[in-house]
CSV table of C-alpha atoms and ligand atoms in Angstrom, one decimal:
chain,number,residue,atom,x,y,z
L,824,UNK,CA,30.0,8.2,142.1
L,825,UNK,CA,29.6,8.6,145.8
L,826,UNK,CA,27.7,5.7,147.5
L,827,UNK,CA,26.2,5.3,151.0
L,828,UNK,CA,28.8,2.6,151.8
L,829,UNK,CA,31.1,3.8,154.5
L,830,UNK,CA,34.7,2.8,153.6
L,831,UNK,CA,36.6,4.4,156.4
L,832,UNK,CA,35.3,5.3,159.8
L,833,UNK,CA,37.7,7.0,162.2
L,834,UNK,CA,36.2,7.0,165.7
L,835,UNK,CA,37.5,9.1,168.6
L,836,UNK,CA,41.1,8.9,167.4
L,837,UNK,CA,43.6,10.4,169.8
L,838,UNK,CA,47.4,10.3,169.1
L,839,UNK,CA,50.0,11.3,171.6
L,840,UNK,CA,53.8,11.6,171.2
L,841,UNK,CA,56.3,11.2,173.9
L,842,UNK,CA,58.9,13.9,173.2
L,843,UNK,CA,61.1,13.3,176.3
L,844,UNK,CA,60.8,11.7,179.7
L,845,UNK,CA,58.5,14.3,181.1
L,846,UNK,CA,56.6,15.6,178.1
L,847,UNK,CA,53.7,14.2,176.1
L,848,UNK,CA,52.2,16.0,173.1
L,849,UNK,CA,48.6,15.5,172.3
L,850,UNK,CA,48.8,15.9,168.6
L,851,UNK,CA,45.3,14.5,167.7
L,852,UNK,CA,42.4,14.7,170.2
L,853,UNK,CA,39.2,12.7,169.9
L,854,UNK,CA,38.8,13.1,166.2
L,855,UNK,CA,36.0,11.2,164.3
L,856,UNK,CA,35.1,11.2,160.7
L,857,UNK,CA,33.8,8.9,157.9
L,858,UNK,CA,34.4,8.6,154.2
L,859,UNK,CA,32.0,7.0,151.8
L,860,UNK,CA,32.9,4.9,148.8
L,861,UNK,CA,33.7,7.2,145.9
L,862,UNK,CA,33.8,10.3,148.0
L,863,UNK,CA,36.5,12.9,148.6
L,864,UNK,CA,36.9,14.3,152.1
L,865,UNK,CA,39.2,17.3,152.4
L,866,UNK,CA,41.0,18.2,155.7
L,867,UNK,CA,41.6,21.9,156.2
L,868,UNK,CA,43.7,23.7,158.7
L,869,UNK,CA,46.9,25.6,159.2
L,870,UNK,CA,50.3,23.9,159.6
L,871,UNK,CA,50.6,21.9,162.9
L,872,UNK,CA,46.9,21.2,163.3
L,873,UNK,CA,47.3,17.4,163.3
L,874,UNK,CA,46.2,16.7,159.7
L,875,UNK,CA,49.2,14.6,158.7
L,876,UNK,CA,49.3,12.7,162.0
L,877,UNK,CA,45.6,11.8,161.6
L,878,UNK,CA,46.3,10.4,158.1
L,879,UNK,CA,49.5,8.7,159.0
L,880,UNK,CA,47.6,6.9,161.8
L,881,UNK,CA,45.4,5.2,159.3
L,882,UNK,CA,48.4,3.4,157.8
L,883,UNK,CA,50.2,3.3,161.1
L,884,UNK,CA,53.1,5.3,159.7
L,885,UNK,CA,53.8,7.6,162.6
L,886,UNK,CA,57.2,7.3,164.1
L,887,UNK,CA,57.0,4.2,166.4
L,888,UNK,CA,59.8,5.5,168.7
L,889,UNK,CA,57.7,8.5,169.8
L,890,UNK,CA,54.1,7.5,169.2
L,891,UNK,CA,52.1,6.3,172.2
L,892,UNK,CA,49.7,3.6,171.1
L,893,UNK,CA,46.8,5.6,169.4
L,894,UNK,CA,43.4,5.5,171.1
L,895,UNK,CA,40.1,5.0,169.3
L,896,UNK,CA,39.1,3.0,166.3
L,897,UNK,CA,40.0,3.2,162.6
L,898,UNK,CA,37.6,0.9,160.8
L,899,UNK,CA,38.5,0.3,157.1
L,900,UNK,CA,35.8,-1.8,155.3
L,901,UNK,CA,34.6,-2.8,158.8
L,902,UNK,CA,38.0,-4.0,160.2
L,903,UNK,CA,39.8,-2.1,162.9
L,904,UNK,CA,43.2,-1.2,161.5
L,905,UNK,CA,44.6,-0.4,164.9
L,906,UNK,CA,44.3,-4.0,166.0
L,907,UNK,CA,45.4,-5.6,162.6
L,908,UNK,CA,48.5,-7.8,162.7
L,909,UNK,CA,51.5,-6.0,161.1
L,910,UNK,CA,51.6,-8.4,158.1
L,911,UNK,CA,48.0,-7.7,157.2
L,912,UNK,CA,48.6,-4.0,157.6
L,913,UNK,CA,51.6,-4.2,155.3
L,914,UNK,CA,49.5,-5.9,152.6
L,915,UNK,CA,46.9,-3.1,152.7
L,916,UNK,CA,49.5,-0.4,152.2
L,917,UNK,CA,50.0,0.4,148.6
L,918,UNK,CA,47.2,-2.0,147.7
L,919,UNK,CA,43.8,-1.2,149.0
L,920,UNK,CA,45.0,1.9,150.8
L,921,UNK,CA,47.6,4.1,149.1
L,922,UNK,CA,49.2,7.3,150.3
L,923,UNK,CA,50.8,10.2,148.6
L,924,UNK,CA,53.1,12.0,151.0
L,925,UNK,CA,54.1,15.6,151.4
L,926,UNK,CA,57.7,14.6,151.1
L,927,UNK,CA,58.1,12.2,148.2
L,928,UNK,CA,61.4,10.6,149.3
L,929,UNK,CA,59.4,9.1,152.3
L,930,UNK,CA,57.9,6.7,149.9
L,931,UNK,CA,61.0,5.7,148.0
L,932,UNK,CA,64.0,3.5,148.5
L,933,UNK,CA,67.1,5.3,147.2
L,934,UNK,CA,68.9,2.0,146.5
L,935,UNK,CA,66.5,0.7,143.8
L,936,UNK,CA,65.5,2.2,140.5
L,937,UNK,CA,62.0,3.7,140.1
L,938,UNK,CA,61.1,0.9,137.7
L,939,UNK,CA,62.2,-1.8,140.1
L,940,UNK,CA,60.1,-0.2,142.9
L,941,UNK,CA,57.0,0.4,140.8
L,942,UNK,CA,57.0,-3.1,139.1
L,943,UNK,CA,57.5,-4.7,142.5
L,944,UNK,CA,54.5,-2.7,143.9
L,945,UNK,CA,52.3,-4.1,141.1
L,946,UNK,CA,53.5,-7.7,141.5
L,947,UNK,CA,53.1,-7.7,145.3
L,948,UNK,CA,49.4,-7.0,144.8
L,949,UNK,CA,49.0,-9.0,141.6
L,950,UNK,CA,51.5,-11.9,141.6
L,951,UNK,CA,50.1,-13.2,138.3
L,952,UNK,CA,51.4,-10.1,136.4
L,953,UNK,CA,54.7,-10.8,134.6
L,954,UNK,CA,57.6,-8.3,135.0
L,955,UNK,CA,57.0,-7.1,131.4
L,956,UNK,CA,53.3,-6.6,132.0
L,957,UNK,CA,54.0,-4.8,135.2
L,958,UNK,CA,56.5,-2.6,133.4
L,959,UNK,CA,54.0,-1.6,130.7
L,960,UNK,CA,51.4,-0.7,133.4
L,961,UNK,CA,54.0,1.5,135.2
L,962,UNK,CA,55.1,3.3,132.1
L,963,UNK,CA,51.5,4.0,131.1
L,964,UNK,CA,50.8,5.4,134.6
L,965,UNK,CA,53.9,7.6,134.5
L,966,UNK,CA,52.7,9.0,131.1
L,967,UNK,CA,49.4,9.8,132.7
L,968,UNK,CA,51.0,12.0,135.3
L,969,UNK,CA,52.8,13.9,132.5
L,970,UNK,CA,56.1,12.1,132.3
L,971,UNK,CA,56.8,11.7,128.6
L,972,UNK,CA,60.1,9.8,129.1
L,973,UNK,CA,58.6,7.1,131.2
L,974,UNK,CA,61.2,4.4,130.3
L,975,UNK,CA,64.1,6.7,131.1
L,976,UNK,CA,62.5,7.7,134.5
L,977,UNK,CA,62.0,4.0,135.3
L,978,UNK,CA,65.7,3.3,134.8
L,979,UNK,CA,66.6,6.2,137.2
L,980,UNK,CA,67.4,6.2,140.9
L,981,UNK,CA,65.1,8.4,143.0
L,982,UNK,CA,67.9,10.8,144.1
L,983,UNK,CA,68.7,11.7,140.5
L,984,UNK,CA,65.2,13.1,139.9
L,985,UNK,CA,63.9,16.6,140.8
L,986,UNK,CA,61.4,17.1,143.6
L,987,UNK,CA,58.5,17.7,141.2
L,988,UNK,CA,59.4,14.6,139.1
L,989,UNK,CA,59.6,12.5,142.2
L,990,UNK,CA,56.2,13.7,143.4
L,991,UNK,CA,54.7,12.7,140.1
L,992,UNK,CA,56.3,9.3,140.3
L,993,UNK,CA,54.9,8.8,143.8
L,994,UNK,CA,51.4,9.8,142.6
L,995,UNK,CA,51.6,7.4,139.7
L,996,UNK,CA,52.9,4.6,142.1
L,997,UNK,CA,50.0,5.3,144.5
L,998,UNK,CA,47.4,5.0,141.8
L,999,UNK,CA,48.9,1.8,140.2
L,1000,UNK,CA,46.9,-0.7,142.1
L,1001,UNK,CA,43.6,1.2,141.9
L,1002,UNK,CA,43.3,1.6,145.7
L,1003,UNK,CA,39.9,1.8,147.4
L,1004,UNK,CA,41.2,4.6,149.5
L,1005,UNK,CA,43.8,7.2,148.4
L,1006,UNK,CA,45.3,9.4,151.1
L,1007,UNK,CA,46.8,12.6,149.7
L,1008,UNK,CA,48.9,14.8,152.0
L,1009,UNK,CA,49.7,18.0,150.2
L,1010,UNK,CA,50.1,16.0,147.0
L,1011,UNK,CA,50.7,18.8,144.5
L,1012,UNK,CA,52.7,21.3,146.4
L,1013,UNK,CA,55.9,20.9,144.4
L,1014,UNK,CA,54.1,20.8,141.0
L,1015,UNK,CA,53.6,23.6,138.5
L,1016,UNK,CA,50.0,24.6,137.8
L,1017,UNK,CA,49.5,22.7,134.5
L,1018,UNK,CA,50.9,19.4,135.9
L,1019,UNK,CA,48.9,20.0,139.1
L,1020,UNK,CA,45.6,20.3,137.1
L,1021,UNK,CA,46.5,17.1,135.2
L,1022,UNK,CA,47.2,15.2,138.4
L,1023,UNK,CA,44.0,16.3,140.1
L,1024,UNK,CA,42.0,15.3,137.0
L,1025,UNK,CA,43.6,11.9,137.1
L,1026,UNK,CA,42.6,11.5,140.8
L,1027,UNK,CA,39.1,12.4,139.9
L,1028,UNK,CA,39.1,9.9,137.1
L,1029,UNK,CA,40.2,7.2,139.5
L,1030,UNK,CA,37.4,8.1,141.8
L,1031,UNK,CA,34.8,8.1,139.0
L,1032,UNK,CA,36.0,4.9,137.3
L,1033,UNK,CA,36.9,2.8,140.3
L,1034,UNK,CA,34.9,4.3,143.1
L,1035,UNK,CA,38.1,5.2,144.9
L,1036,UNK,CA,37.6,7.3,148.1
L,1037,UNK,CA,40.1,10.1,148.6
L,1038,UNK,CA,41.2,11.8,151.8
L,1039,UNK,CA,42.8,15.0,150.7
L,1040,UNK,CA,44.9,17.4,152.8
L,1041,UNK,CA,46.1,20.7,151.4
L,1042,UNK,CA,46.6,24.3,152.5
L,1043,UNK,CA,45.3,25.4,149.1
L,1044,UNK,CA,41.6,26.3,149.6
L,1045,UNK,CA,41.1,26.7,145.8
L,1046,UNK,CA,42.2,23.1,145.2
L,1047,UNK,CA,40.2,21.7,148.0
L,1048,UNK,CA,37.0,23.5,147.1
L,1049,UNK,CA,37.3,21.9,143.6
L,1050,UNK,CA,38.3,18.4,144.8
L,1051,UNK,CA,36.4,17.7,148.0
L,1052,UNK,CA,32.7,16.7,148.3
L,1053,UNK,CA,32.9,17.3,152.0
L,1054,UNK,CA,35.5,19.0,154.3
L,1055,UNK,CA,36.5,18.9,157.9
L,1056,UNK,CA,38.4,21.6,159.6
L,1057,UNK,CA,41.1,20.8,162.2
L,1058,UNK,CA,42.6,23.2,164.8
L,1059,UNK,CA,45.1,22.4,167.5
L,1060,UNK,CA,44.7,18.7,167.1
L,1061,UNK,CA,40.9,18.8,167.4
L,1062,UNK,CA,38.1,18.8,164.8
L,1063,UNK,CA,36.1,22.0,164.8
L,1064,UNK,CA,33.8,21.7,161.8
L,1065,UNK,CA,32.5,19.4,159.1
L,1066,UNK,CA,30.2,20.3,156.2
L,1067,UNK,CA,29.6,19.7,152.5
L,1068,UNK,CA,32.3,21.8,150.7
L,1069,UNK,CA,30.0,24.3,149.0
L,1070,UNK,CA,28.2,25.0,152.2
L,1071,UNK,CA,31.5,25.3,154.2
L,1072,UNK,CA,32.8,27.9,151.8
L,1073,UNK,CA,29.5,29.9,151.3
L,1074,UNK,CA,28.5,29.8,155.0
L,1075,UNK,CA,31.3,28.8,157.4
L,1076,UNK,CA,30.0,28.2,160.9
L,1077,UNK,CA,33.0,27.9,163.2
L,1078,UNK,CA,34.9,31.2,163.7
L,1079,UNK,CA,38.2,29.4,162.6
L,1080,UNK,CA,36.6,28.2,159.4
L,1081,UNK,CA,35.3,31.7,158.8
L,1082,UNK,CA,38.8,33.1,159.3
L,1083,UNK,CA,40.2,30.6,156.8
L,1084,UNK,CA,37.6,31.2,154.2
L,1085,UNK,CA,37.9,35.0,154.5
L,1086,UNK,CA,41.7,34.8,154.0
L,1087,UNK,CA,41.2,33.0,150.7
L,1088,UNK,CA,40.9,34.9,147.4
L,1089,UNK,CA,37.7,33.8,145.7
L,1090,UNK,CA,37.2,33.6,141.9
L,1091,UNK,CA,35.4,37.0,142.1
L,1092,UNK,CA,38.3,38.5,144.0
L,1093,UNK,CA,39.1,42.0,142.8
L,1094,UNK,CA,42.1,43.0,144.8
L,1095,UNK,CA,40.6,44.2,148.1
L,1096,UNK,CA,42.8,43.3,151.0
L,1097,UNK,CA,42.2,39.8,152.3
L,1098,UNK,CA,41.6,39.4,156.0
L,1099,UNK,CA,44.1,37.1,157.7
L,1100,UNK,CA,43.4,35.4,161.1
L,1101,UNK,CA,45.4,37.4,163.7
L,1102,UNK,CA,47.9,35.4,165.8
L,1103,UNK,CA,49.2,31.9,165.0
L,1104,UNK,CA,48.4,28.3,165.9
L,1105,UNK,CA,49.5,27.7,169.5
L,1106,UNK,CA,52.3,25.2,170.1
L,1107,UNK,CA,51.1,21.8,171.3
L,1108,UNK,CA,53.4,22.2,174.2
L,1109,UNK,CA,51.4,25.1,175.6
L,1110,UNK,CA,48.0,24.6,174.1
L,1111,UNK,CA,45.5,26.8,176.0
L,1112,UNK,CA,42.8,25.3,178.2
L,1113,UNK,CA,39.2,25.3,176.7
L,1114,UNK,CA,38.7,25.8,173.0
L,1115,UNK,CA,42.1,25.7,171.3
L,1116,UNK,CA,41.1,28.7,169.1
L,1117,UNK,CA,39.8,31.0,171.9
L,1118,UNK,CA,42.8,33.3,172.0
L,1119,UNK,CA,42.4,34.1,168.3
L,1120,UNK,CA,38.7,34.1,168.3
L,1121,UNK,CA,36.7,37.4,167.9
L,1122,UNK,CA,33.7,35.9,169.7
L,1123,UNK,CA,35.4,34.2,172.6
L,1124,UNK,CA,33.4,34.1,175.9
L,1125,UNK,CA,34.5,33.2,179.4
L,1126,UNK,CA,33.4,29.6,178.9
L,1127,UNK,CA,35.6,29.1,175.8
L,1128,UNK,CA,38.7,29.7,178.0
L,1129,UNK,CA,37.9,26.8,180.3
L,1130,UNK,CA,35.8,24.2,178.5
L,1131,UNK,CA,36.3,22.4,175.2
L,1132,UNK,CA,33.1,22.9,173.3
L,1133,UNK,CA,31.4,19.6,172.2
L,1134,UNK,CA,30.5,18.9,168.6
L,1135,UNK,CA,26.9,19.8,167.8
L,1136,UNK,CA,24.6,19.5,164.7
L,1137,UNK,CA,23.4,22.5,162.8
L,1138,UNK,CA,20.9,21.2,160.3
L,1139,UNK,CA,21.0,17.9,158.5
L,1140,UNK,CA,24.7,17.5,157.5
L,1141,UNK,CA,26.6,20.2,159.3
L,1142,UNK,CA,28.4,19.9,162.6
L,1143,UNK,CA,30.7,22.3,164.5
L,1144,UNK,CA,32.2,22.7,168.0
L,1145,UNK,CA,31.7,26.2,169.3
L,1146,UNK,CA,29.9,27.9,172.2
L,1147,UNK,CA,29.4,31.1,170.3
L,1148,UNK,CA,27.3,29.2,167.7
L,1149,UNK,CA,25.3,27.5,170.4
L,1150,UNK,CA,24.5,30.9,171.9
L,1151,UNK,CA,23.5,32.3,168.5
L,1152,UNK,CA,21.2,29.4,167.9
L,1153,UNK,CA,19.5,29.9,171.3
L,1154,UNK,CA,19.0,33.6,170.6
L,1155,UNK,CA,17.6,32.8,167.1
L,1156,UNK,CA,14.8,30.6,168.6
S,2040,ADP,N1,56.7,11.8,165.3
S,2040,ADP,C1,56.4,12.9,166.0
S,2040,ADP,N2,56.9,13.1,167.2
S,2040,ADP,C2,56.6,14.2,167.9
S,2040,ADP,N3,55.7,15.2,167.5
S,2040,ADP,C3,55.2,15.1,166.3
S,2040,ADP,C4,55.5,13.9,165.5
S,2040,ADP,N4,54.8,14.0,164.3
S,2040,ADP,C5,54.1,15.2,164.4
S,2040,ADP,N5,54.3,15.8,165.6
S,2040,ADP,C6,53.7,17.1,166.0
S,2040,ADP,O1,52.3,16.9,165.9
S,2040,ADP,C7,51.7,18.1,165.5
S,2040,ADP,C8,50.8,18.0,164.4
S,2040,ADP,O2,51.6,17.7,163.3
S,2040,ADP,P1,51.0,17.4,161.8
S,2040,ADP,O3,49.9,16.4,161.9
S,2040,ADP,O4,52.2,17.1,161.0
S,2040,ADP,O5,50.4,18.8,161.4
S,2040,ADP,P2,49.7,19.3,160.0
S,2040,ADP,O6,48.3,19.7,160.3
S,2040,ADP,O7,50.5,20.4,159.5
S,2040,ADP,O8,49.9,18.1,159.0
S,2040,ADP,C9,52.8,19.1,165.3
S,2040,ADP,O9,53.0,19.9,166.4
S,2040,ADP,C10,54.0,18.2,165.1
S,2040,ADP,O10,55.2,18.9,165.5
S,2041,MG,MG1,51.1,18.0,157.3
């Protein structure tokens, strides 16, 4: 149910953290992307690439003690979230924009029961709902994420539930108000495969029935290839490629994307050794000059060690930032 309407437009977002008096970390550098209504955009990348920081910036949930005011624009339905008064931002959270966190306790208050918190979430965004009506809605949503004993769970306090159960509660809570944008950061990591499939299907139903847009982060390439219409790839705080999902997997352009895709077992995988990308993501504290991927890249040239490659188009709906690709294109002409 994807439409042409752009619901979220992140423009040249940069996020820095002050880690001590002398050091500043550049966690996200000049990242831009858009999501259309009813579309799922996946963000791929290894741990530490800046995916969570980018998503947390949308709801302004990065630690205020260390975050230096983010640069750029985050336009949600046309309004810039970075200049929205805190009260307005608060009312968007959990209403029009909901987020499922990697760590479920982030979203819970340990002092209130699950039911209290979920009912409250419904009534903040729909004050006309009675407590009983809100309760029915919550129980129904909990059943949809595979929690049979919905009433029992609603009477429980968060810390008495298992990690997998809490994650399902958080997913149900995020979907309660039929958000326009659902941000999912590694949403199904703690779930077993059957429950994971059920939750992913539920997200897809929300997208089909309500035109919800989904921003989806996971390290699981199998999940993302099924969920996302389009994917962007991040490395060392920068965006290195974006493409429709099927094209990204069948013909990765950026050498980092190629490495990721080659390290992933495909459905026709017959047990040959998978290739892993040699080396590891450099620490933000000593990020190399030039392209952040150059010291793991099999195609690195001198220029890659000194200059950050700009984003360039390859065909109608593909972009990538890589000097090697530019060179290939010139030699193909
Ligand atoms: N509040 C913070 N203060 C300082 N550094 C942070 C903070 N949050 C994240 N970082 C750093 O920013 C980088 C990107 O992190 P993150 O976005 O969480 O990566 P990932 O792609 O795994 O989600 C990491 O190096 C992380 O340590
Ligand atoms: Mg993360």
